[in-house]
Amino acid sequence: MQGHPYLAGPKRPLNPQIRALARAPITDRTDASAVGWSILLACAHARMQYRDLHEAALTDRWPGLEFVRTHRTNAGERTPRLDATAELARQWAKAVTAASYTQSSTAGPSPARRAAETTVADLLTRMDSQPHRWSGKTGAQDRLVLLALAARTVAAATAEVHLSERDWALAAGLTRDTVADRLKALVQQGWVARVQRAAGPWAAVWQIVRPGGGERRSGAVFTPEMQSKLDAELECAREDIWHARPLGVLGMRVWTQLASGRLSVRELAARLGICPATVRSKLRALRSLGLCTADGRVYRSRSRLARAAVAAGVDGAHADRVRLYRLHSAVFVWWFTTRHQPQRSDALAEWGEFPDPAEAEQTHPTDIALAYGATSTGPPVSATTWGAAMAAQDLHREADPDSWWELVAAARAALPAPDMLLAPHQWARTTAA
């Protein structure tokens, strides 16, 4: 296996986060390419060689390198590559090239990453020390909102992160409206702070607030176990089954508590801050969907959760929300691009002009309802310009799923930066997509 590039120097061990990423299975909601690229880049920085990656990807079959072995079809499934070895060689060459342009320090994590991890470790420690704060429905929602911000903070390796309400909701397994509502309480109570408000298509900047302005150290250290627990709780929250009306976030909390040990109805009610009648209701729903037994035994496998979602009629609910929120963002970027770059945008060349009211009236309400995913929840929405744009973007998404979101991202990146849009002019009051 000669002739493949690598960075000179002694081989170094991969850090615990990358090893955990390499072992984590790829699900239908995982961005396999992003995970695989992160692993390859870390391996290049660790001075590994192509033969090491060939063994890891094709012999040991690291789950995190699934994108080398398979690719996603238009139906959303993964199918084996005919040229896995060639794909690995191509991706490895890219990773080594990218790694060669960055200085990888042997002194450990950067100060920014250490600060971000310390902030998150402090937050998780404080949350664990106040279990009653997360009781009830709103308490459970608050917990998920904070965990999603913690995960983004660690991933970005910075204390201040851009995070839109829609992305926040998708990470936490909640709706955008819920995130917006709970953020008000979390800001007032000093858990989080908005550093910079949203500007045009750019999300607001948020940070975790540390008591005493972050000057006092709690002694908390961010560990691989913390990372695994954080990822697992958020992944559970994004399961389709919790979209079922009889369950929701409280059903998830009852199921999670039972999974940690058999508890009586009274004990569950006390721990979760809800009434016994609500606990009994959630237990009946969990039993009817095959997620627990009458004596309190819990079934925890992903396959069991997936079967329960099918039985409850909510299979694919999270993916539908991802699609809907991405369409919302795409329409906002399209509308903004039409006003800022009407003559020089690849996006407008692909999508055309943003619909006007006359064009909207020509769009059938059923098409708009399908784009919104609203056919099962009520009558078709009215034909507004926004609705017509949603329907048009959905058609573009279906026609070219591999490049649709990349084009949205490119159009967003070509627009004025947040600091320009925050100037006191007509765009300053616009909310983020």
Tab-separated table of C-alpha atoms in Angstrom:
chain	number	residue	atom	x	y	z
A	1	MET	CA	0.000	0.000	0.000
A	2	GLN	CA	2.721	2.416	-0.994
A	3	GLY	CA	2.258	5.779	-2.643
A	4	HIS	CA	-0.346	7.155	-0.237
A	5	PRO	CA	0.357	10.437	1.587
A	6	TYR	CA	0.798	10.811	5.342
A	7	LEU	CA	2.274	13.305	7.783
A	8	ALA	CA	5.798	12.525	8.922
A	9	GLY	CA	6.503	11.935	12.591
A	10	PRO	CA	5.849	9.398	15.357
A	11	LYS	CA	2.349	7.967	15.507
A	12	ARG	CA	0.218	9.292	18.385
A	13	PRO	CA	-2.873	7.742	20.016
A	14	LEU	CA	-6.294	9.095	19.094
A	15	ASN	CA	-8.012	11.127	21.803
A	16	PRO	CA	-10.948	9.549	23.703
A	17	GLN	CA	-13.570	11.629	21.869
A	18	ILE	CA	-12.415	10.403	18.445
A	19	ARG	CA	-12.175	6.790	19.650
A	20	ALA	CA	-15.742	7.043	20.940
A	21	LEU	CA	-16.852	8.603	17.643
A	22	ALA	CA	-15.216	5.769	15.713
A	23	ARG	CA	-17.049	3.153	17.806
A	24	ALA	CA	-20.484	4.806	17.720
A	25	PRO	CA	-22.884	3.159	15.233
A	26	ILE	CA	-24.148	5.187	12.273
A	27	THR	CA	-27.923	5.609	12.304
A	28	ASP	CA	-30.269	6.882	9.627
A	29	ARG	CA	-30.120	10.326	11.283
A	30	THR	CA	-26.320	10.490	11.469
A	31	ASP	CA	-24.327	12.549	8.993
A	32	ALA	CA	-21.976	9.670	8.166
A	33	SER	CA	-19.756	11.813	5.929
A	34	ALA	CA	-19.212	14.439	8.638
A	35	VAL	CA	-18.421	11.777	11.253
A	36	GLY	CA	-16.068	9.933	8.904
A	37	TRP	CA	-14.278	13.113	7.890
A	38	SER	CA	-13.690	14.064	11.533
A	39	ILE	CA	-12.177	10.632	12.181
A	40	LEU	CA	-9.966	10.722	9.072
A	41	LEU	CA	-8.708	14.209	9.910
A	42	ALA	CA	-7.879	13.141	13.467
A	43	CYS	CA	-6.092	10.051	12.150
A	44	ALA	CA	-4.037	12.202	9.789
A	45	HIS	CA	-3.046	14.510	12.668
A	46	ALA	CA	-2.143	11.403	14.695
A	47	ARG	CA	0.423	10.532	11.971
A	48	MET	CA	-1.384	7.353	10.978
A	49	GLN	CA	-0.807	5.953	7.491
A	50	TYR	CA	-3.105	4.670	4.773
A	51	ARG	CA	-2.538	1.026	5.731
A	52	ASP	CA	-3.813	1.845	9.235
A	53	LEU	CA	-6.994	3.350	7.834
A	54	HIS	CA	-7.443	0.523	5.340
A	55	GLU	CA	-7.405	-1.944	8.219
A	56	ALA	CA	-9.698	0.222	10.355
A	57	ALA	CA	-12.272	0.846	7.613
A	58	LEU	CA	-12.303	-2.403	5.645
A	59	THR	CA	-10.984	-5.064	8.035
A	60	ASP	CA	-11.922	-3.913	11.541
A	61	ARG	CA	-14.880	-2.019	10.045
A	62	TRP	CA	-14.984	0.919	12.443
A	63	PRO	CA	-18.655	2.056	12.547
A	64	GLY	CA	-17.578	5.706	12.251
A	65	LEU	CA	-16.026	5.038	8.834
A	66	GLU	CA	-19.261	3.671	7.385
A	67	PHE	CA	-19.272	6.408	4.696
A	68	VAL	CA	-16.253	4.731	3.097
A	69	ARG	CA	-18.011	1.378	2.771
A	70	THR	CA	-21.520	2.557	1.842
A	71	HIS	CA	-23.299	5.598	0.459
A	72	ARG	CA	-26.774	7.006	0.961
A	73	THR	CA	-29.340	6.455	-1.777
A	74	ASN	CA	-32.135	8.828	-2.781
A	75	ALA	CA	-34.471	6.708	-0.647
A	76	GLY	CA	-32.397	7.543	2.425
A	77	GLU	CA	-30.927	4.049	2.787
A	78	ARG	CA	-27.257	3.056	2.688
A	79	THR	CA	-25.967	0.730	-0.008
A	80	PRO	CA	-22.468	-0.800	-0.428
A	81	ARG	CA	-19.964	1.097	-2.563
A	82	LEU	CA	-18.469	-0.710	-5.527
A	83	ASP	CA	-15.235	1.238	-5.059
A	84	ALA	CA	-14.749	1.366	-1.269
A	85	THR	CA	-10.952	1.075	-1.517
A	86	ALA	CA	-10.754	3.896	-4.072
A	87	GLU	CA	-13.089	6.042	-1.981
A	88	LEU	CA	-10.928	5.489	1.103
A	89	ALA	CA	-7.782	6.467	-0.817
A	90	ARG	CA	-9.467	9.627	-2.129
A	91	GLN	CA	-10.810	10.699	1.251
A	92	TRP	CA	-7.524	9.911	3.006
A	93	ALA	CA	-5.561	12.063	0.547
A	94	LYS	CA	-7.961	14.941	1.229
A	95	ALA	CA	-7.638	14.494	4.998
A	96	VAL	CA	-3.833	14.445	4.901
A	97	THR	CA	-3.816	17.550	2.710
A	98	ALA	CA	-6.170	19.381	5.086
A	99	ALA	CA	-4.138	18.286	8.122
A	100	SER	CA	-0.919	19.513	6.531
A	101	TYR	CA	-2.281	23.064	6.428
A	102	THR	CA	-3.067	23.179	10.153
A	103	GLN	CA	-0.669	23.167	13.056
A	104	SER	CA	-1.587	20.338	15.376
A	105	SER	CA	-0.197	20.973	18.834
A	106	THR	CA	1.227	18.103	20.882
A	107	ALA	CA	0.512	20.020	24.085
A	108	GLY	CA	-3.110	18.873	24.288
A	109	PRO	CA	-6.375	20.714	23.645
A	110	SER	CA	-6.313	24.397	22.812
A	111	PRO	CA	-7.123	26.933	25.554
A	112	ALA	CA	-10.451	27.647	23.844
A	113	ARG	CA	-11.386	23.960	23.843
A	114	ARG	CA	-10.321	23.534	27.462
A	115	ALA	CA	-12.411	26.558	28.450
A	116	ALA	CA	-15.444	25.241	26.546
A	117	GLU	CA	-15.136	21.777	28.076
A	118	THR	CA	-14.699	23.230	31.578
A	119	THR	CA	-17.812	25.360	31.094
A	120	VAL	CA	-19.840	22.340	29.986
A	121	ALA	CA	-18.485	20.150	32.796
A	122	ASP	CA	-19.447	22.855	35.270
A	123	LEU	CA	-22.945	23.088	33.769
A	124	LEU	CA	-23.534	19.323	33.860
A	125	THR	CA	-22.306	19.161	37.450
A	126	ARG	CA	-24.630	21.987	38.499
A	127	MET	CA	-27.549	20.338	36.702
A	128	ASP	CA	-26.929	17.019	38.443
A	129	SER	CA	-26.793	18.789	41.802
A	130	GLN	CA	-30.291	20.265	41.257
A	131	PRO	CA	-32.472	17.312	40.186
A	132	HIS	CA	-35.720	18.979	41.286
A	133	ARG	CA	-35.076	21.889	38.894
A	134	TRP	CA	-35.774	19.532	35.974
A	135	SER	CA	-39.057	18.156	37.289
A	136	GLY	CA	-42.340	18.442	35.444
A	137	LYS	CA	-42.836	18.973	31.734
A	138	THR	CA	-41.161	22.395	31.504
A	139	GLY	CA	-38.282	21.228	33.699
A	140	ALA	CA	-37.658	18.291	31.373
A	141	GLN	CA	-37.755	20.627	28.377
A	142	ASP	CA	-35.351	23.058	30.078
A	143	ARG	CA	-32.928	20.196	30.667
A	144	LEU	CA	-32.934	19.194	27.000
A	145	VAL	CA	-32.443	22.809	25.874
A	146	LEU	CA	-29.386	23.130	28.124
A	147	LEU	CA	-27.969	19.770	27.047
A	148	ALA	CA	-28.281	20.728	23.375
A	149	LEU	CA	-26.368	23.968	24.008
A	150	ALA	CA	-23.741	22.030	25.966
A	151	ALA	CA	-23.277	19.593	23.072
A	152	ARG	CA	-22.907	22.433	20.572
A	153	THR	CA	-20.420	24.227	22.858
A	154	VAL	CA	-18.203	21.155	23.091
A	155	ALA	CA	-18.441	20.449	19.366
A	156	ALA	CA	-17.553	24.054	18.468
A	157	ALA	CA	-14.767	24.186	21.104
A	158	THR	CA	-15.748	27.745	21.981
A	159	ALA	CA	-17.787	29.322	24.749
A	160	GLU	CA	-19.952	31.363	22.344
A	161	VAL	CA	-21.861	29.553	19.600
A	162	HIS	CA	-24.197	30.491	16.767
A	163	LEU	CA	-27.363	28.458	17.276
A	164	SER	CA	-30.731	29.033	15.653
A	165	GLU	CA	-33.926	28.044	17.425
A	166	ARG	CA	-34.664	25.492	14.704
A	167	ASP	CA	-31.252	23.796	14.957
A	168	TRP	CA	-31.551	23.939	18.731
A	169	ALA	CA	-34.936	22.245	18.578
A	170	LEU	CA	-33.687	19.493	16.276
A	171	ALA	CA	-30.719	18.784	18.555
A	172	ALA	CA	-32.951	18.605	21.641
A	173	GLY	CA	-35.861	16.672	20.125
A	174	LEU	CA	-38.220	19.602	20.719
A	175	THR	CA	-40.179	22.067	18.592
A	176	ARG	CA	-38.924	25.533	17.730
A	177	ASP	CA	-41.771	27.134	19.685
A	178	THR	CA	-40.852	25.139	22.786
A	179	VAL	CA	-37.196	26.189	22.556
A	180	ALA	CA	-38.154	29.855	22.121
A	181	ASP	CA	-40.461	29.661	25.141
A	182	ARG	CA	-38.017	27.863	27.445
A	183	LEU	CA	-35.111	30.124	26.500
A	184	LYS	CA	-36.954	33.055	28.070
A	185	ALA	CA	-37.016	31.256	31.428
A	186	LEU	CA	-33.431	30.020	31.171
A	187	VAL	CA	-32.167	33.514	30.353
A	188	GLN	CA	-34.120	35.069	33.229
A	189	GLN	CA	-32.784	32.467	35.652
A	190	GLY	CA	-29.191	32.962	34.557
A	191	TRP	CA	-28.475	29.614	32.920
A	192	VAL	CA	-27.802	30.960	29.412
A	193	ALA	CA	-27.204	34.365	27.846
A	194	ARG	CA	-27.651	35.733	24.346
A	195	VAL	CA	-24.357	37.386	23.362
A	196	GLN	CA	-25.543	38.697	19.999
A	197	ARG	CA	-29.014	38.730	18.531
A	198	ALA	CA	-29.926	37.155	15.214
A	199	ALA	CA	-29.171	39.095	12.048
A	200	GLY	CA	-30.856	38.278	8.770
A	201	PRO	CA	-30.204	34.600	7.971
A	202	TRP	CA	-27.590	34.346	10.729
A	203	ALA	CA	-28.494	32.782	14.055
A	204	ALA	CA	-28.038	34.493	17.387
A	205	VAL	CA	-24.915	33.823	19.465
A	206	TRP	CA	-25.437	32.093	22.820
A	207	GLN	CA	-23.323	31.052	25.761
A	208	ILE	CA	-23.641	29.067	28.983
A	209	VAL	CA	-23.550	31.348	32.014
A	210	ARG	CA	-21.186	30.350	34.799
A	211	PRO	CA	-21.881	31.558	38.344
A	212	GLY	CA	-19.667	34.452	39.377
A	213	GLY	CA	-18.994	35.402	35.760
A	214	GLY	CA	-16.935	32.246	35.246
A	215	GLU	CA	-14.174	33.394	37.573
A	216	ARG	CA	-14.718	30.705	40.191
A	217	ARG	CA	-13.630	27.215	39.212
A	218	SER	CA	-15.880	24.357	40.259
A	219	GLY	CA	-13.194	21.720	39.787
A	220	ALA	CA	-15.410	19.894	37.257
A	221	VAL	CA	-13.527	18.119	34.462
A	222	PHE	CA	-15.163	17.146	31.166
A	223	THR	CA	-14.639	13.404	30.747
A	224	PRO	CA	-15.399	10.897	27.969
A	225	GLU	CA	-18.119	9.511	30.249
A	226	MET	CA	-19.758	12.959	30.365
A	227	GLN	CA	-19.590	13.143	26.569
A	228	SER	CA	-21.143	9.704	26.179
A	229	LYS	CA	-23.932	10.458	28.655
A	230	LEU	CA	-24.640	13.811	26.989
A	231	ASP	CA	-24.790	12.271	23.507
A	232	ALA	CA	-26.940	9.364	24.666
A	233	GLU	CA	-29.540	11.566	26.385
A	234	LEU	CA	-29.922	13.830	23.367
A	235	GLU	CA	-30.043	10.896	20.965
A	236	CYS	CA	-32.810	9.348	23.062
A	237	ALA	CA	-34.749	12.642	23.020
A	238	ARG	CA	-34.685	12.619	19.205
A	239	GLU	CA	-36.314	9.194	18.935
A	240	ASP	CA	-39.540	9.171	16.932
A	241	ILE	CA	-41.553	7.433	19.649
A	242	TRP	CA	-41.643	10.518	21.893
A	243	HIS	CA	-43.701	12.300	19.217
A	244	ALA	CA	-46.589	10.005	20.145
A	245	ARG	CA	-49.277	12.050	21.909
A	246	PRO	CA	-49.712	9.664	24.888
A	247	LEU	CA	-45.973	9.874	25.669
A	248	GLY	CA	-44.120	13.105	24.837
A	249	VAL	CA	-41.245	14.366	26.959
A	250	LEU	CA	-42.846	13.103	30.204
A	251	GLY	CA	-43.252	9.629	28.731
A	252	MET	CA	-39.556	9.695	27.884
A	253	ARG	CA	-38.682	10.759	31.436
A	254	VAL	CA	-40.792	7.962	32.979
A	255	TRP	CA	-39.188	5.413	30.640
A	256	THR	CA	-35.683	6.738	31.419
A	257	GLN	CA	-36.254	6.575	35.173
A	258	LEU	CA	-37.574	3.024	34.930
A	259	ALA	CA	-34.531	2.042	32.895
A	260	SER	CA	-32.311	3.023	35.832
A	261	GLY	CA	-34.185	0.773	38.274
A	262	ARG	CA	-37.675	-0.482	39.102
A	263	LEU	CA	-39.643	2.194	40.917
A	264	SER	CA	-43.194	2.475	42.223
A	265	VAL	CA	-45.687	4.950	40.813
A	266	ARG	CA	-45.305	7.113	43.927
A	267	GLU	CA	-41.499	7.084	43.637
A	268	LEU	CA	-41.638	8.012	39.949
A	269	ALA	CA	-44.057	10.852	40.667
A	270	ALA	CA	-41.793	12.229	43.406
A	271	ARG	CA	-38.668	12.037	41.246
A	272	LEU	CA	-40.252	13.609	38.185
A	273	GLY	CA	-42.368	16.225	39.925
A	274	ILE	CA	-45.624	15.064	38.366
A	275	CYS	CA	-48.807	13.600	39.800
A	276	PRO	CA	-49.312	9.824	40.167
A	277	ALA	CA	-52.183	9.910	37.683
A	278	THR	CA	-49.842	11.242	34.988
A	279	VAL	CA	-47.298	8.528	35.808
A	280	ARG	CA	-49.979	5.835	35.462
A	281	SER	CA	-51.074	7.304	32.127
A	282	LYS	CA	-47.520	7.226	30.787
A	283	LEU	CA	-46.961	3.695	32.079
A	284	ARG	CA	-50.119	2.486	30.315
A	285	ALA	CA	-48.916	4.039	27.073
A	286	LEU	CA	-45.429	2.542	27.466
A	287	ARG	CA	-46.895	-0.917	28.120
A	288	SER	CA	-49.302	-0.707	25.208
A	289	LEU	CA	-46.412	0.104	22.875
A	290	GLY	CA	-44.203	-2.685	24.173
A	291	LEU	CA	-41.639	-0.494	25.933
A	292	CYS	CA	-42.154	-1.834	29.455
A	293	THR	CA	-43.943	-4.614	31.297
A	294	ALA	CA	-46.510	-4.493	34.080
A	295	ASP	CA	-43.833	-5.311	36.689
A	296	GLY	CA	-41.627	-2.388	35.588
A	297	ARG	CA	-39.167	-4.123	33.279
A	298	VAL	CA	-37.999	-1.761	30.514
A	299	TYR	CA	-37.003	-2.559	26.931
A	300	ARG	CA	-34.199	-0.188	25.924
A	301	SER	CA	-32.989	-1.301	22.490
A	302	ARG	CA	-33.126	1.071	19.547
A	303	SER	CA	-34.980	-1.540	17.515
A	304	ARG	CA	-37.694	-1.741	20.190
A	305	LEU	CA	-38.085	2.053	20.157
A	306	ALA	CA	-38.311	1.982	16.368
A	307	ARG	CA	-41.008	-0.724	16.419
A	308	ALA	CA	-42.954	1.243	19.019
A	309	ALA	CA	-42.814	4.328	16.773
A	310	VAL	CA	-44.266	2.303	13.907
A	311	ALA	CA	-47.028	0.988	16.170
A	312	ALA	CA	-47.823	4.523	17.363
A	313	GLY	CA	-47.884	5.917	13.814
A	314	VAL	CA	-44.976	8.320	14.362
A	315	ASP	CA	-42.278	6.503	12.422
A	316	GLY	CA	-40.045	9.104	10.747
A	317	ALA	CA	-41.454	11.997	12.796
A	318	HIS	CA	-38.046	13.457	13.653
A	319	ALA	CA	-36.890	13.231	10.036
A	320	ASP	CA	-40.079	15.041	8.998
A	321	ARG	CA	-39.286	17.845	11.456
A	322	VAL	CA	-35.730	18.072	10.097
A	323	ARG	CA	-37.153	18.374	6.572
A	324	LEU	CA	-39.681	21.011	7.634
A	325	TYR	CA	-37.172	23.177	9.487
A	326	ARG	CA	-34.665	22.941	6.666
A	327	LEU	CA	-37.361	24.068	4.256
A	328	HIS	CA	-38.125	27.012	6.551
A	329	SER	CA	-34.463	28.019	6.558
A	330	ALA	CA	-34.119	27.557	2.799
A	331	VAL	CA	-37.124	29.768	2.112
A	332	PHE	CA	-35.767	32.480	4.390
A	333	VAL	CA	-32.358	32.370	2.674
A	334	TRP	CA	-34.068	32.468	-0.732
A	335	TRP	CA	-36.162	35.484	0.262
A	336	PHE	CA	-33.136	37.272	1.717
A	337	THR	CA	-30.946	36.474	-1.317
A	338	THR	CA	-33.579	37.877	-3.679
A	339	ARG	CA	-33.239	41.245	-1.938
A	340	HIS	CA	-29.481	41.334	-1.358
A	341	GLN	CA	-28.046	39.568	-4.409
A	342	PRO	CA	-30.685	39.584	-7.164
A	343	GLN	CA	-28.144	39.603	-10.006
A	344	ARG	CA	-25.230	37.463	-8.820
A	345	SER	CA	-26.452	34.424	-6.951
A	346	ASP	CA	-26.070	30.788	-7.965
A	347	ALA	CA	-29.065	30.059	-5.755
A	348	LEU	CA	-31.329	32.416	-7.709
A	349	ALA	CA	-30.041	30.965	-10.976
A	350	GLU	CA	-31.186	27.572	-9.690
A	351	TRP	CA	-34.411	28.581	-7.920
A	352	GLY	CA	-35.548	31.634	-9.859
A	353	GLU	CA	-37.172	34.672	-8.283
A	354	PHE	CA	-38.979	34.430	-4.977
A	355	PRO	CA	-42.724	33.973	-5.617
A	356	ASP	CA	-44.989	37.009	-5.642
A	357	PRO	CA	-48.645	36.953	-4.505
A	358	ALA	CA	-49.912	36.260	-8.023
A	359	GLU	CA	-47.626	33.227	-8.378
A	360	ALA	CA	-48.604	32.048	-4.936
A	361	GLU	CA	-52.256	31.972	-5.910
A	362	GLN	CA	-51.367	29.573	-8.729
A	363	THR	CA	-49.908	27.066	-6.277
A	364	HIS	CA	-52.420	24.446	-5.219
A	365	PRO	CA	-53.081	24.483	-1.452
A	366	THR	CA	-52.534	20.722	-1.299
A	367	ASP	CA	-48.981	21.177	-2.610
A	368	ILE	CA	-48.351	23.748	0.101
A	369	ALA	CA	-49.837	21.435	2.737
A	370	LEU	CA	-47.539	18.632	1.583
A	371	ALA	CA	-44.502	20.916	1.846
A	372	TYR	CA	-45.520	21.882	5.370
A	373	GLY	CA	-46.310	18.290	6.265
A	374	ALA	CA	-49.726	19.452	7.437
A	375	THR	CA	-52.048	17.067	5.592
A	376	SER	CA	-52.585	14.881	8.658
A	377	THR	CA	-53.176	17.685	11.138
A	378	GLY	CA	-55.864	19.764	9.477
A	379	PRO	CA	-57.051	21.410	6.275
A	380	PRO	CA	-54.498	22.667	3.717
A	381	VAL	CA	-52.859	25.948	4.595
A	382	SER	CA	-53.728	28.999	2.527
A	383	ALA	CA	-51.734	29.903	-0.579
A	384	THR	CA	-49.338	32.571	0.725
A	385	THR	CA	-46.089	33.618	-0.929
A	386	TRP	CA	-44.241	31.872	1.911
A	387	GLY	CA	-46.254	28.696	1.395
A	388	ALA	CA	-45.648	28.756	-2.365
A	389	ALA	CA	-41.912	29.171	-1.736
A	390	MET	CA	-42.033	26.186	0.641
A	391	ALA	CA	-43.648	24.066	-2.056
A	392	ALA	CA	-41.088	25.202	-4.633
A	393	GLN	CA	-38.155	24.469	-2.319
A	394	ASP	CA	-39.568	21.033	-1.574
A	395	LEU	CA	-39.548	20.273	-5.291
A	396	HIS	CA	-35.902	21.377	-5.547
A	397	ARG	CA	-35.044	19.276	-2.515
A	398	GLU	CA	-36.639	16.178	-4.027
A	399	ALA	CA	-35.044	16.752	-7.435
A	400	ASP	CA	-31.478	17.103	-6.161
A	401	PRO	CA	-31.203	15.878	-2.570
A	402	ASP	CA	-27.406	15.580	-2.676
A	403	SER	CA	-26.765	19.233	-3.427
A	404	TRP	CA	-29.926	21.029	-2.296
A	405	TRP	CA	-28.786	21.831	1.235
A	406	GLU	CA	-25.251	22.634	0.077
A	407	LEU	CA	-26.719	25.269	-2.235
A	408	VAL	CA	-28.708	26.733	0.665
A	409	ALA	CA	-25.542	26.879	2.777
A	410	ALA	CA	-23.577	28.482	-0.060
A	411	ALA	CA	-26.282	31.101	-0.603
A	412	ARG	CA	-26.324	31.898	3.108
A	413	ALA	CA	-22.519	32.201	3.210
A	414	ALA	CA	-22.563	34.633	0.279
A	415	LEU	CA	-24.877	37.048	2.106
A	416	PRO	CA	-23.600	39.935	4.263
A	417	ALA	CA	-21.999	38.933	7.560
A	418	PRO	CA	-23.965	39.360	10.815
A	419	ASP	CA	-21.999	42.438	11.886
A	420	MET	CA	-23.028	44.199	8.665
A	421	LEU	CA	-26.664	43.264	9.083
A	422	LEU	CA	-26.720	44.382	12.706
A	423	ALA	CA	-26.171	47.973	11.600
A	424	PRO	CA	-29.236	50.188	12.213
A	425	HIS	CA	-31.034	49.748	8.908
A	426	GLN	CA	-34.087	47.962	7.629
A	427	TRP	CA	-32.685	44.423	8.073
A	428	ALA	CA	-31.736	44.829	11.733
A	429	ARG	CA	-35.104	43.627	13.013
A	430	THR	CA	-35.192	40.473	10.938
A	431	THR	CA	-35.132	37.157	12.811
A	432	ALA	CA	-32.880	34.262	11.921
A	433	ALA	CA	-33.918	31.315	9.821
